[in-house]
mmCIF file of C-alpha atoms and ligand atoms in Angstrom:
data_model
loop_
_atom_site.group_PDB
_atom_site.id
_atom_site.type_symbol
_atom_site.label_atom_id
_atom_site.label_comp_id
_atom_site.label_asym_id
_atom_site.label_seq_id
_atom_site.Cartn_x
_atom_site.Cartn_y
_atom_site.Cartn_z
ATOM 1 C CA UNK R 341 -27.860 -68.245 123.135
ATOM 2 C CA UNK R 342 -29.476 -71.870 123.492
ATOM 3 C CA UNK R 343 -32.429 -72.077 121.784
ATOM 4 C CA UNK R 344 -30.909 -73.327 118.383
ATOM 5 C CA UNK R 345 -32.938 -76.611 117.859
ATOM 6 C CA UNK R 346 -33.194 -75.922 114.047
ATOM 7 C CA UNK R 347 -30.464 -75.145 111.617
ATOM 8 C CA UNK R 348 -32.263 -71.426 111.691
ATOM 9 C CA UNK R 349 -31.079 -68.854 113.587
ATOM 10 C CA UNK R 350 -32.618 -67.446 116.280
ATOM 11 C CA UNK R 351 -32.646 -64.484 119.089
ATOM 12 C CA UNK R 352 -34.392 -65.239 121.752
ATOM 13 C CA UNK R 353 -35.420 -61.389 122.926
ATOM 14 C CA UNK R 354 -38.863 -62.542 125.695
ATOM 15 C CA UNK R 355 -37.071 -62.602 129.193
ATOM 16 C CA UNK R 356 -39.192 -60.761 130.932
ATOM 17 C CA UNK R 357 -42.019 -62.803 129.446
ATOM 18 C CA UNK R 358 -40.010 -66.177 130.812
ATOM 19 C CA UNK R 359 -36.755 -67.702 130.355
ATOM 20 C CA UNK R 360 -35.092 -70.377 129.897
ATOM 21 C CA UNK R 361 -33.850 -73.171 132.711
ATOM 22 C CA UNK R 362 -30.229 -72.611 133.743
ATOM 23 C CA UNK R 363 -27.877 -75.591 133.886
ATOM 24 C CA UNK R 364 -28.075 -74.885 137.484
ATOM 25 C CA UNK R 365 -31.524 -74.963 138.258
ATOM 26 C CA UNK R 366 -31.811 -77.854 135.938
ATOM 27 C CA UNK R 367 -29.287 -79.950 137.757
ATOM 28 C CA UNK R 368 -30.772 -79.326 140.986
ATOM 29 C CA UNK R 369 -34.195 -80.517 140.724
ATOM 30 C CA UNK R 370 -33.434 -83.859 138.387
ATOM 31 C CA UNK R 371 -32.935 -85.971 141.719
ATOM 32 C CA UNK R 372 -36.320 -84.978 143.155
ATOM 33 C CA UNK R 373 -37.910 -85.871 139.901
ATOM 34 C CA UNK R 374 -37.004 -89.657 140.171
ATOM 35 C CA UNK R 375 -34.395 -90.397 143.162
ATOM 36 C CA UNK R 376 -35.596 -88.189 146.303
ATOM 37 C CA UNK R 377 -40.026 -88.198 144.960
ATOM 38 C CA UNK R 378 -41.234 -88.508 147.573
ATOM 39 C CA UNK R 379 -43.762 -86.679 149.747
ATOM 40 C CA UNK R 380 -42.813 -84.231 151.774
ATOM 41 C CA UNK R 381 -45.438 -85.142 154.280
ATOM 42 C CA UNK R 382 -44.609 -88.669 154.130
ATOM 43 C CA UNK R 383 -42.533 -90.332 156.848
ATOM 44 C CA UNK R 384 -39.636 -92.748 155.143
ATOM 45 C CA UNK R 385 -36.585 -91.752 153.799
ATOM 46 C CA UNK R 386 -37.310 -90.285 150.106
ATOM 47 C CA UNK R 387 -39.715 -88.244 151.690
ATOM 48 C CA UNK R 388 -37.334 -87.130 154.551
ATOM 49 C CA UNK R 389 -35.085 -85.915 152.416
ATOM 50 C CA UNK R 390 -37.745 -83.965 149.901
ATOM 51 C CA UNK R 391 -38.687 -82.006 153.212
ATOM 52 C CA UNK R 392 -35.030 -81.335 154.295
ATOM 53 C CA UNK R 393 -34.700 -79.881 150.497
ATOM 54 C CA UNK R 394 -37.863 -78.006 151.249
ATOM 55 C CA UNK R 395 -37.065 -76.147 154.059
ATOM 56 C CA UNK R 396 -33.161 -76.264 152.273
ATOM 57 C CA UNK R 397 -35.141 -73.402 150.133
ATOM 58 C CA UNK R 398 -37.015 -71.845 151.918
ATOM 59 C CA UNK R 399 -33.901 -70.831 153.768
ATOM 60 C CA UNK R 400 -31.874 -70.131 151.255
ATOM 61 C CA UNK R 401 -34.781 -68.011 150.074
ATOM 62 C CA UNK R 402 -35.439 -66.023 152.814
ATOM 63 C CA UNK R 403 -31.630 -65.346 153.529
ATOM 64 C CA UNK R 404 -31.644 -63.644 149.641
ATOM 65 C CA UNK R 405 -34.556 -61.189 150.324
ATOM 66 C CA UNK R 406 -33.675 -60.638 154.063
ATOM 67 C CA UNK R 407 -36.418 -62.429 155.560
ATOM 68 C CA UNK R 408 -36.747 -64.931 158.223
ATOM 69 C CA UNK R 409 -37.756 -69.072 156.971
ATOM 70 C CA UNK R 410 -41.369 -68.827 158.226
ATOM 71 C CA UNK R 411 -42.636 -66.027 156.251
ATOM 72 C CA UNK R 412 -41.773 -67.335 152.896
ATOM 73 C CA UNK R 413 -44.652 -69.503 151.529
ATOM 74 C CA UNK R 414 -43.608 -71.242 148.000
ATOM 75 C CA UNK R 415 -46.825 -70.592 145.380
ATOM 76 C CA UNK R 416 -47.557 -71.513 141.564
ATOM 77 C CA UNK R 417 -46.220 -68.958 140.081
ATOM 78 C CA UNK R 418 -46.512 -64.716 140.410
ATOM 79 C CA UNK R 419 -50.193 -64.540 139.504
ATOM 80 C CA UNK R 420 -50.796 -66.897 142.298
ATOM 81 C CA UNK R 421 -48.757 -65.012 144.377
ATOM 82 C CA UNK R 422 -50.443 -61.603 143.968
ATOM 83 C CA UNK R 423 -53.716 -63.080 144.368
ATOM 84 C CA UNK R 424 -53.467 -64.289 147.638
ATOM 85 C CA UNK R 425 -51.202 -61.276 148.928
ATOM 86 C CA UNK R 426 -54.195 -58.912 147.582
ATOM 87 C CA UNK R 427 -57.420 -60.579 148.510
ATOM 88 C CA UNK R 428 -56.212 -62.917 151.748
ATOM 89 C CA UNK R 429 -54.955 -59.344 152.859
ATOM 90 C CA UNK R 430 -58.173 -57.498 152.187
ATOM 91 C CA UNK R 431 -60.367 -60.282 152.892
ATOM 92 C CA UNK R 432 -58.410 -60.936 156.752
ATOM 93 C CA UNK R 433 -57.980 -57.273 157.295
ATOM 94 C CA UNK R 434 -62.401 -57.150 156.711
ATOM 95 C CA UNK R 435 -63.307 -60.148 159.063
ATOM 96 C CA UNK R 436 -61.225 -58.627 161.876
ATOM 97 C CA UNK R 437 -62.438 -54.548 161.142
ATOM 98 C CA UNK R 438 -65.882 -56.233 160.411
ATOM 99 C CA UNK R 439 -66.027 -53.437 157.311
ATOM 100 C CA UNK R 440 -65.260 -54.012 153.943
ATOM 101 C CA UNK R 441 -62.144 -51.413 153.470
ATOM 102 C CA UNK R 442 -59.928 -49.820 150.510
ATOM 103 C CA UNK R 443 -57.621 -51.194 148.152
ATOM 104 C CA UNK R 444 -55.243 -49.393 145.936
ATOM 105 C CA UNK R 445 -52.841 -49.681 143.797
ATOM 106 C CA UNK R 446 -51.326 -47.844 140.203
ATOM 107 C CA UNK R 447 -53.084 -48.532 136.538
ATOM 108 C CA UNK R 448 -50.120 -49.883 135.137
ATOM 109 C CA UNK R 449 -50.079 -53.075 137.546
ATOM 110 C CA UNK R 450 -49.755 -56.622 136.133
ATOM 111 C CA UNK R 451 -53.459 -57.926 135.189
ATOM 112 C CA UNK R 452 -52.887 -60.203 138.220
ATOM 113 C CA UNK R 453 -53.406 -57.123 140.465
ATOM 114 C CA UNK R 454 -55.771 -54.940 138.380
ATOM 115 C CA UNK R 455 -58.070 -58.159 138.298
ATOM 116 C CA UNK R 456 -57.540 -58.902 141.506
ATOM 117 C CA UNK R 457 -58.600 -55.090 142.308
ATOM 118 C CA UNK R 458 -61.450 -55.962 140.237
ATOM 119 C CA UNK R 459 -62.327 -58.650 141.839
ATOM 120 C CA UNK R 460 -62.334 -57.206 145.029
ATOM 121 C CA UNK R 461 -64.620 -54.210 143.652
ATOM 122 C CA UNK R 462 -67.306 -57.038 142.991
ATOM 123 C CA UNK R 463 -67.282 -57.970 146.559
ATOM 124 C CA UNK R 464 -68.162 -54.162 147.538
ATOM 125 C CA UNK R 465 -64.636 -53.053 148.229
ATOM 126 C CA UNK R 466 -63.602 -50.044 147.930
ATOM 127 C CA UNK R 467 -60.345 -49.692 145.093
ATOM 128 C CA UNK R 468 -58.496 -46.576 143.947
ATOM 129 C CA UNK R 469 -56.033 -45.939 141.461
ATOM 130 C CA UNK R 470 -53.294 -43.663 141.336
ATOM 131 C CA UNK R 471 -52.032 -42.631 137.825
ATOM 132 C CA UNK R 472 -48.917 -42.944 136.306
ATOM 133 C CA UNK R 473 -45.997 -40.310 134.870
ATOM 134 C CA UNK R 474 -45.552 -40.365 131.033
ATOM 135 C CA UNK R 475 -41.778 -41.192 131.726
ATOM 136 C CA UNK R 476 -44.048 -44.497 133.692
ATOM 137 C CA UNK R 477 -43.538 -43.507 136.896
ATOM 138 C CA UNK R 478 -45.718 -43.768 139.857
ATOM 139 C CA UNK R 479 -47.044 -40.740 140.423
ATOM 140 C CA UNK R 480 -46.524 -39.727 144.117
ATOM 141 C CA UNK R 481 -48.985 -37.294 145.203
ATOM 142 C CA UNK R 482 -51.752 -39.848 143.161
ATOM 143 C CA UNK R 483 -50.897 -42.174 145.059
ATOM 144 C CA UNK R 484 -51.589 -40.237 148.133
ATOM 145 C CA UNK R 485 -54.341 -39.259 147.607
ATOM 146 C CA UNK R 486 -56.061 -42.465 145.821
ATOM 147 C CA UNK R 487 -55.210 -43.483 149.426
ATOM 148 C CA UNK R 488 -57.198 -40.683 151.322
ATOM 149 C CA UNK R 489 -57.844 -41.179 155.152
ATOM 150 C CA UNK R 490 -56.800 -44.369 155.355
ATOM 151 C CA UNK R 491 -56.554 -47.656 153.467
ATOM 152 C CA UNK R 492 -56.305 -51.389 154.445
ATOM 153 C CA UNK R 493 -54.207 -52.119 151.486
ATOM 154 C CA UNK R 494 -51.667 -50.629 148.823
ATOM 155 C CA UNK R 495 -49.842 -52.336 146.141
ATOM 156 C CA UNK R 496 -47.283 -50.916 143.964
ATOM 157 C CA UNK R 497 -44.926 -53.445 141.583
ATOM 158 C CA UNK R 498 -41.207 -52.732 142.213
ATOM 159 C CA UNK R 499 -40.427 -52.990 138.331
ATOM 160 C CA UNK R 500 -42.930 -52.461 135.503
ATOM 161 C CA UNK R 501 -42.860 -54.849 132.887
ATOM 162 C CA UNK R 502 -43.644 -53.357 130.156
ATOM 163 C CA UNK R 503 -41.419 -50.671 129.838
ATOM 164 C CA UNK R 504 -38.437 -51.568 133.091
ATOM 165 C CA UNK R 505 -39.284 -48.425 135.278
ATOM 166 C CA UNK R 506 -37.982 -49.172 138.606
ATOM 167 C CA UNK R 507 -40.627 -47.558 141.622
ATOM 168 C CA UNK R 508 -39.392 -45.932 144.543
ATOM 169 C CA UNK R 509 -41.019 -48.548 146.633
ATOM 170 C CA UNK R 510 -39.348 -47.774 149.816
ATOM 171 C CA UNK R 511 -41.275 -44.266 149.779
ATOM 172 C CA UNK R 512 -44.479 -45.505 148.355
ATOM 173 C CA UNK R 513 -44.480 -48.267 151.184
ATOM 174 C CA UNK R 514 -43.817 -45.184 153.582
ATOM 175 C CA UNK R 515 -47.142 -43.197 152.528
ATOM 176 C CA UNK R 516 -49.059 -45.983 152.525
ATOM 177 C CA UNK R 517 -48.019 -46.983 156.335
ATOM 178 C CA UNK R 518 -48.934 -43.252 156.958
ATOM 179 C CA UNK R 519 -52.217 -43.872 155.607
ATOM 180 C CA UNK R 520 -52.353 -46.778 157.706
ATOM 181 C CA UNK R 521 -52.614 -49.187 155.072
ATOM 182 C CA UNK R 522 -50.207 -52.846 154.365
ATOM 183 C CA UNK R 523 -47.889 -52.681 151.644
ATOM 184 C CA UNK R 524 -47.658 -55.610 148.892
ATOM 185 C CA UNK R 525 -44.726 -55.128 146.032
ATOM 186 C CA UNK R 526 -44.793 -57.535 142.856
ATOM 187 C CA UNK R 527 -41.619 -57.648 142.296
ATOM 188 C CA UNK R 528 -42.142 -60.266 139.659
ATOM 189 C CA UNK R 529 -39.822 -58.361 136.918
ATOM 190 C CA UNK R 530 -37.114 -57.302 140.276
ATOM 191 C CA UNK R 531 -36.145 -60.395 142.068
ATOM 192 C CA UNK R 532 -33.132 -61.687 140.807
ATOM 193 C CA UNK R 533 -32.757 -59.011 138.486
ATOM 194 C CA UNK R 534 -31.577 -55.664 141.043
ATOM 195 C CA UNK R 535 -31.330 -56.099 145.040
ATOM 196 C CA UNK R 536 -34.567 -57.120 146.928
ATOM 197 C CA UNK R 537 -34.211 -56.680 150.816
ATOM 198 C CA UNK R 538 -38.156 -56.785 152.350
ATOM 199 C CA UNK R 539 -36.756 -54.095 155.120
ATOM 200 C CA UNK R 540 -34.594 -52.124 153.007
ATOM 201 C CA UNK R 541 -38.143 -52.030 150.700
ATOM 202 C CA UNK R 542 -40.312 -51.610 153.830
ATOM 203 C CA UNK R 543 -42.966 -54.212 152.483
ATOM 204 C CA UNK R 544 -44.945 -56.273 154.172
ATOM 205 C CA UNK R 545 -45.886 -58.470 150.996
ATOM 206 C CA UNK R 546 -44.115 -59.219 148.398
ATOM 207 C CA UNK R 547 -44.256 -61.517 145.344
ATOM 208 C CA UNK R 548 -42.016 -63.937 143.043
ATOM 209 C CA UNK R 549 -42.023 -65.838 140.200
ATOM 210 C CA UNK R 550 -39.477 -68.247 139.222
ATOM 211 C CA UNK R 551 -39.523 -68.798 135.220
ATOM 212 C CA UNK R 552 -38.558 -65.296 135.016
ATOM 213 C CA UNK R 553 -34.647 -65.822 136.603
ATOM 214 C CA UNK R 554 -34.177 -69.597 135.449
ATOM 215 C CA UNK R 555 -36.020 -71.551 137.110
ATOM 216 C CA UNK R 556 -38.961 -73.571 135.741
ATOM 217 C CA UNK R 557 -42.584 -72.132 135.472
ATOM 218 C CA UNK R 558 -45.398 -73.808 137.928
ATOM 219 C CA UNK R 559 -43.754 -72.470 140.945
ATOM 220 C CA UNK R 560 -43.095 -69.048 142.391
ATOM 221 C CA UNK R 561 -43.350 -67.398 146.108
ATOM 222 C CA UNK R 562 -44.824 -65.015 148.405
ATOM 223 C CA UNK R 563 -43.242 -63.060 151.505
ATOM 224 C CA UNK R 564 -45.552 -62.308 153.730
ATOM 225 C CA UNK R 565 -43.782 -60.315 157.053
ATOM 226 C CA UNK R 566 -44.921 -61.793 160.488
ATOM 227 C CA UNK R 567 -48.156 -60.572 162.412
ATOM 228 C CA UNK R 568 -49.204 -59.593 159.144
ATOM 229 C CA UNK R 569 -53.309 -60.240 158.273
ATOM 230 C CA UNK R 570 -53.855 -62.535 155.701
ATOM 231 C CA UNK R 571 -55.925 -65.756 154.920
ATOM 232 C CA UNK R 572 -55.329 -68.785 153.302
ATOM 233 C CA UNK R 573 -54.829 -69.610 150.057
ATOM 234 C CA UNK R 574 -57.038 -72.366 149.790
ATOM 235 C CA UNK R 575 -58.583 -74.892 151.852
ATOM 236 C CA UNK R 576 -56.418 -78.431 152.412
ATOM 237 C CA UNK R 577 -53.637 -80.039 154.545
ATOM 238 C CA UNK R 578 -51.574 -78.565 156.625
ATOM 239 C CA UNK R 579 -48.861 -77.739 153.922
ATOM 240 C CA UNK R 580 -47.199 -74.239 153.927
ATOM 241 C CA UNK R 581 -48.301 -73.683 157.775
ATOM 242 C CA UNK R 582 -51.842 -75.102 156.822
ATOM 243 C CA UNK R 583 -51.588 -71.600 154.473
ATOM 244 C CA UNK R 584 -51.403 -73.362 151.053
ATOM 245 C CA UNK R 585 -52.562 -76.715 150.886
ATOM 246 C CA UNK R 586 -51.375 -79.347 149.072
ATOM 247 C CA UNK R 587 -48.529 -81.603 148.220
ATOM 248 C CA UNK R 588 -45.002 -79.084 147.607
ATOM 249 C CA UNK R 589 -43.823 -79.008 144.256
ATOM 250 C CA UNK R 590 -40.275 -80.349 145.716
ATOM 251 C CA UNK R 591 -38.082 -79.792 142.182
ATOM 252 C CA UNK R 592 -39.668 -76.543 141.326
ATOM 253 C CA UNK R 593 -38.893 -75.460 144.809
ATOM 254 C CA UNK R 594 -35.324 -76.626 144.722
ATOM 255 C CA UNK R 595 -34.903 -75.252 141.176
ATOM 256 C CA UNK R 596 -36.422 -71.983 142.397
ATOM 257 C CA UNK R 597 -33.680 -71.412 145.173
ATOM 258 C CA UNK R 598 -30.732 -72.577 143.484
ATOM 259 C CA UNK R 599 -31.837 -70.077 140.463
ATOM 260 C CA UNK R 600 -32.395 -67.718 142.730
ATOM 261 C CA UNK R 601 -29.263 -68.217 144.506
ATOM 262 C CA UNK R 602 -26.831 -67.992 141.553
ATOM 263 C CA UNK R 603 -28.784 -64.838 139.653
ATOM 264 C CA UNK R 604 -28.180 -62.920 143.363
ATOM 265 C CA UNK R 605 -23.956 -64.114 143.243
ATOM 266 C CA UNK R 606 -23.563 -62.935 139.539
ATOM 267 C CA UNK R 607 -25.997 -60.244 139.726
ATOM 268 C CA UNK R 608 -23.660 -57.619 139.667
ATOM 269 C CA UNK R 609 -21.866 -58.517 136.804
ATOM 270 C CA UNK R 610 -24.541 -59.861 135.136
ATOM 271 C CA UNK R 611 -26.538 -56.497 135.521
ATOM 272 C CA UNK R 612 -23.564 -54.797 134.069
ATOM 273 C CA UNK R 613 -23.402 -57.086 131.153
ATOM 274 C CA UNK R 614 -27.123 -56.828 130.203
ATOM 275 C CA UNK R 615 -27.414 -53.603 130.424
ATOM 276 C CA UNK R 616 -24.257 -52.472 128.443
ATOM 277 C CA UNK R 617 -26.181 -55.160 125.402
ATOM 278 C CA UNK R 618 -29.829 -53.201 126.090
ATOM 279 C CA UNK R 619 -28.453 -49.532 126.305
ATOM 280 C CA UNK R 620 -26.458 -50.406 122.768
ATOM 281 C CA UNK R 621 -30.039 -52.077 121.078
ATOM 282 C CA UNK R 622 -31.614 -48.966 122.449
ATOM 283 C CA UNK R 623 -28.914 -46.480 121.047
ATOM 284 C CA UNK R 624 -28.510 -48.027 118.037
ATOM 285 C CA UNK R 625 -32.345 -48.638 116.865
ATOM 286 C CA UNK R 626 -32.256 -44.817 117.950
ATOM 287 C CA UNK R 627 -29.713 -43.897 115.256
ATOM 288 C CA UNK R 628 -30.238 -46.231 112.832
ATOM 289 C CA UNK R 629 -34.317 -46.449 112.444
ATOM 290 C CA UNK R 630 -36.538 -43.393 112.386
ATOM 291 C CA UNK R 631 -39.463 -42.343 114.200
ATOM 292 C CA UNK R 632 -38.258 -44.572 117.271
ATOM 293 C CA UNK R 633 -39.182 -43.412 120.463
ATOM 294 C CA UNK R 634 -38.022 -45.515 123.979
ATOM 295 C CA UNK R 635 -40.920 -45.793 126.272
ATOM 296 C CA UNK R 636 -39.742 -45.772 130.000
ATOM 297 C CA UNK R 637 -37.309 -43.218 131.581
ATOM 298 C CA UNK R 638 -34.481 -44.374 133.817
ATOM 299 C CA UNK R 639 -34.157 -45.909 136.428
ATOM 300 C CA UNK R 640 -34.947 -49.680 134.344
ATOM 301 C CA UNK R 641 -34.382 -53.179 135.307
ATOM 302 C CA UNK R 642 -31.339 -53.738 133.171
ATOM 303 C CA UNK R 643 -32.468 -56.575 130.192
ATOM 304 C CA UNK R 644 -36.193 -54.433 129.470
ATOM 305 C CA UNK R 645 -35.815 -51.863 126.580
ATOM 306 C CA UNK R 646 -39.242 -50.657 125.051
ATOM 307 C CA UNK R 647 -39.717 -48.907 121.709
ATOM 308 C CA UNK R 648 -42.285 -47.554 119.709
ATOM 309 C CA UNK R 649 -41.522 -47.685 115.780
ATOM 310 C CA UNK R 650 -43.820 -45.162 115.085
ATOM 311 C CA UNK R 651 -46.205 -45.685 111.883
ATOM 312 C CA UNK R 652 -45.376 -49.698 112.391
ATOM 313 C CA UNK R 653 -48.212 -52.214 113.641
ATOM 314 C CA UNK R 654 -46.114 -53.864 116.409
ATOM 315 C CA UNK R 655 -48.541 -57.338 116.199
ATOM 316 C CA UNK R 656 -47.299 -57.353 112.103
ATOM 317 C CA UNK R 657 -43.708 -56.074 113.072
ATOM 318 C CA UNK R 658 -43.575 -58.937 115.999
ATOM 319 C CA UNK R 659 -44.106 -61.369 113.475
ATOM 320 C CA UNK R 660 -41.586 -60.474 110.666
ATOM 321 C CA UNK R 661 -39.230 -60.250 113.170
ATOM 322 C CA UNK R 662 -40.082 -63.784 114.193
ATOM 323 C CA UNK R 663 -39.913 -65.479 110.557
ATOM 324 C CA UNK R 664 -36.214 -63.604 110.761
ATOM 325 C CA UNK R 665 -35.624 -65.696 113.626
ATOM 326 C CA UNK R 666 -35.994 -62.941 116.500
ATOM 327 C CA UNK R 667 -38.194 -63.244 119.586
ATOM 328 C CA UNK R 668 -39.701 -59.791 120.395
ATOM 329 C CA UNK R 669 -43.177 -58.819 122.531
ATOM 330 C CA UNK R 670 -45.833 -56.867 120.981
ATOM 331 C CA UNK R 671 -46.670 -55.639 124.642
ATOM 332 C CA UNK R 672 -47.024 -57.795 127.648
ATOM 333 C CA UNK R 673 -47.107 -61.660 126.940
ATOM 334 C CA UNK R 674 -50.257 -61.908 128.839
ATOM 335 C CA UNK R 675 -51.945 -59.419 126.389
ATOM 336 C CA UNK R 676 -50.011 -59.849 123.413
ATOM 337 C CA UNK R 677 -52.925 -62.294 121.847
ATOM 338 C CA UNK R 678 -55.531 -59.654 122.713
ATOM 339 C CA UNK R 679 -55.148 -57.111 119.624
ATOM 340 C CA UNK R 680 -55.300 -54.642 122.266
ATOM 341 C CA UNK R 681 -52.773 -51.346 122.963
ATOM 342 C CA UNK R 682 -51.026 -52.153 126.258
ATOM 343 C CA UNK R 683 -52.493 -50.668 129.258
ATOM 344 C CA UNK R 684 -49.662 -49.725 130.525
ATOM 345 C CA UNK R 685 -48.362 -47.798 127.688
ATOM 346 C CA UNK R 686 -52.209 -46.236 127.849
ATOM 347 C CA UNK R 687 -52.052 -45.608 131.152
ATOM 348 C CA UNK R 688 -48.407 -43.117 130.464
ATOM 349 C CA UNK R 689 -50.646 -41.216 128.890
ATOM 350 C CA UNK R 690 -48.316 -42.182 125.278
ATOM 351 C CA UNK R 691 -50.361 -41.358 122.126
ATOM 352 C CA UNK R 692 -51.953 -44.140 120.004
ATOM 353 C CA UNK R 693 -49.045 -43.672 117.313
ATOM 354 C CA UNK R 694 -46.909 -45.124 120.305
ATOM 355 C CA UNK R 695 -48.902 -47.100 121.923
ATOM 356 C CA UNK R 696 -49.954 -48.959 118.719
ATOM 357 C CA UNK R 697 -46.212 -49.472 117.587
ATOM 358 C CA UNK R 698 -44.650 -50.340 120.666
ATOM 359 C CA UNK R 699 -42.403 -53.630 120.899
ATOM 360 C CA UNK R 700 -40.869 -54.744 124.373
ATOM 361 C CA UNK R 701 -37.315 -56.307 123.778
ATOM 362 C CA UNK R 702 -36.385 -58.387 127.553
ATOM 363 C CA UNK R 703 -32.435 -59.856 127.483
ATOM 364 C CA UNK R 704 -30.885 -62.255 129.247
ATOM 365 C CA UNK R 705 -27.254 -63.271 130.895
ATOM 366 C CA UNK R 706 -27.323 -65.187 127.060
ATOM 367 C CA UNK R 707 -27.817 -62.368 125.463
ATOM 368 C CA UNK R 708 -24.468 -61.718 122.874
ATOM 369 C CA UNK R 709 -22.923 -59.100 120.869
ATOM 370 C CA UNK R 710 -23.741 -60.745 118.201
ATOM 371 C CA UNK R 711 -27.561 -61.152 119.211
ATOM 372 C CA UNK R 712 -27.380 -57.679 119.289
ATOM 373 C CA UNK R 713 -25.635 -57.230 115.544
ATOM 374 C CA UNK R 714 -28.324 -59.219 114.355
ATOM 375 C CA UNK R 715 -31.458 -57.845 115.877
ATOM 376 C CA UNK R 716 -30.438 -54.455 114.794
ATOM 377 C CA UNK R 717 -30.623 -55.476 110.882
ATOM 378 C CA UNK R 718 -33.014 -57.600 111.246
ATOM 379 C CA UNK R 719 -35.155 -54.859 112.784
ATOM 380 C CA UNK R 720 -33.990 -52.427 109.942
ATOM 381 C CA UNK R 721 -34.933 -54.940 107.330
ATOM 382 C CA UNK R 722 -38.458 -55.597 109.247
ATOM 383 C CA UNK R 723 -38.953 -51.616 109.626
ATOM 384 C CA UNK R 724 -38.181 -51.195 105.794
ATOM 385 C CA UNK R 725 -40.490 -53.845 104.943
ATOM 386 C CA UNK R 726 -43.229 -52.521 106.616
ATOM 387 C CA UNK R 727 -42.766 -48.515 106.029
ATOM 388 C CA UNK R 728 -40.477 -48.190 103.291
ATOM 389 C CA UNK R 729 -39.643 -44.696 104.731
ATOM 390 C CA UNK R 730 -38.978 -45.562 108.305
ATOM 391 C CA UNK R 731 -35.236 -45.581 106.802
ATOM 392 C CA UNK R 732 -33.019 -42.821 106.470
ATOM 393 C CA UNK R 733 -30.106 -42.837 104.253
ATOM 394 C CA UNK R 734 -27.766 -40.869 105.893
ATOM 395 C CA UNK R 735 -25.500 -41.255 103.646
ATOM 396 C CA UNK R 736 -27.409 -38.811 100.974
ATOM 397 C CA UNK R 737 -27.001 -35.798 103.863
HETATM 398 N N1 LIG S 643 -46.080 -59.551 137.651
HETATM 399 C C1 LIG S 643 -45.720 -59.155 136.759
HETATM 400 C C2 LIG S 643 -45.212 -58.138 136.925
HETATM 401 C C3 LIG S 643 -44.690 -59.540 135.768
HETATM 402 O O1 LIG S 643 -44.203 -59.552 134.492
HETATM 403 C C4 LIG S 643 -45.779 -60.802 135.610
HETATM 404 C C5 LIG S 643 -45.598 -61.985 134.571
HETATM 405 O O2 LIG S 643 -45.468 -61.389 132.960
HETATM 406 C C6 LIG S 643 -47.052 -61.503 136.899
HETATM 407 C C7 LIG S 643 -47.418 -60.756 137.833
HETATM 408 C C8 LIG S 643 -46.921 -62.816 136.618
HETATM 409 O O3 LIG S 643 -46.142 -64.004 136.950
HETATM 410 P P1 LIG S 643 -46.657 -65.444 136.550
HETATM 411 O O4 LIG S 643 -46.126 -65.509 135.098
HETATM 412 O O5 LIG S 643 -45.929 -66.032 137.591
HETATM 413 O O6 LIG S 643 -47.514 -65.637 136.720
#
């Protein structure tokens, strides 16, 4: 792995928080930072090159998800895509129907979705939540119940950001549509890691963020099925079909398309490599460190592993691992400074011994066997330091 700026060994296992920009994405964006730096809305050569690159990127991304180019809107991040889809859809439908309808989501969504739901509730919309199982799956009966006699929009994530579980989006979408609701899917942790096709999933809106698959931070996209209600995200110029004014992040958009293409082309081999290392890390932690439990049952995205080190405070373990050169997360990146147990694990109904002691390891195609060996060694040493009885000495049995 590449983040060895110092002589000290570093192992980066927090790819669900963000990834290193790939060589391909970096090379793709360079010409648009300096040479072809024009504003895509202008009329001279540098601008026309920038416009053409943005539209090529739109076509590329559309083809990767089975959409038409005009159904892809570039945004600044996954949070923006989620906010726009949820608030933009609910407000547009409220205007058209002359009443504020119901929004349904699950209790273990990302804060971008949960806080959008809270904002809608504050505006007088009706908001209902589906429960999740202890294995990290949305409870389908609870989802159907939350939809009740009718809703305007439902939003469920494709892969959970903390435990990696993959939700049956096509089935949940059918249930939502059956209740008359439009269906949004937060695919931020899934796109470019597992196949994502908007028709196979049956979604009306889909959110993606570039920095989760080796594009730079500050760029994402929202897919909106043609004819689906949506208010503009912000008022401004004519960019993005006058739905999201603002000069386009040309270099970021081009880099995102290049990273997406590369990830989708290499998906099968990357997934096999990553899942094999993830499974080895999981097996060795369970076998070599006592009182450990895996959170989240299959199916999971290839790179994510969430483990509770019972009896050990997760923040202390993250700090000690960092000192030994291993980057892991003690909850999602967004909540890891808040000192609260993960809302995802709480929503799954796990006891406090598990929610307070959970760490997320997330691998990438740059993770090596050596990284896993080193991490297991570091984990054993850190667990022993924090909880002297956590390591079983099997040789004495
Ligand atoms: N949705 C999910 C599932 C995520 O994991 C994240 C980020 O971790 C987001 C949304 C927000 O994405 P961004 O960081 O690009 O705003």
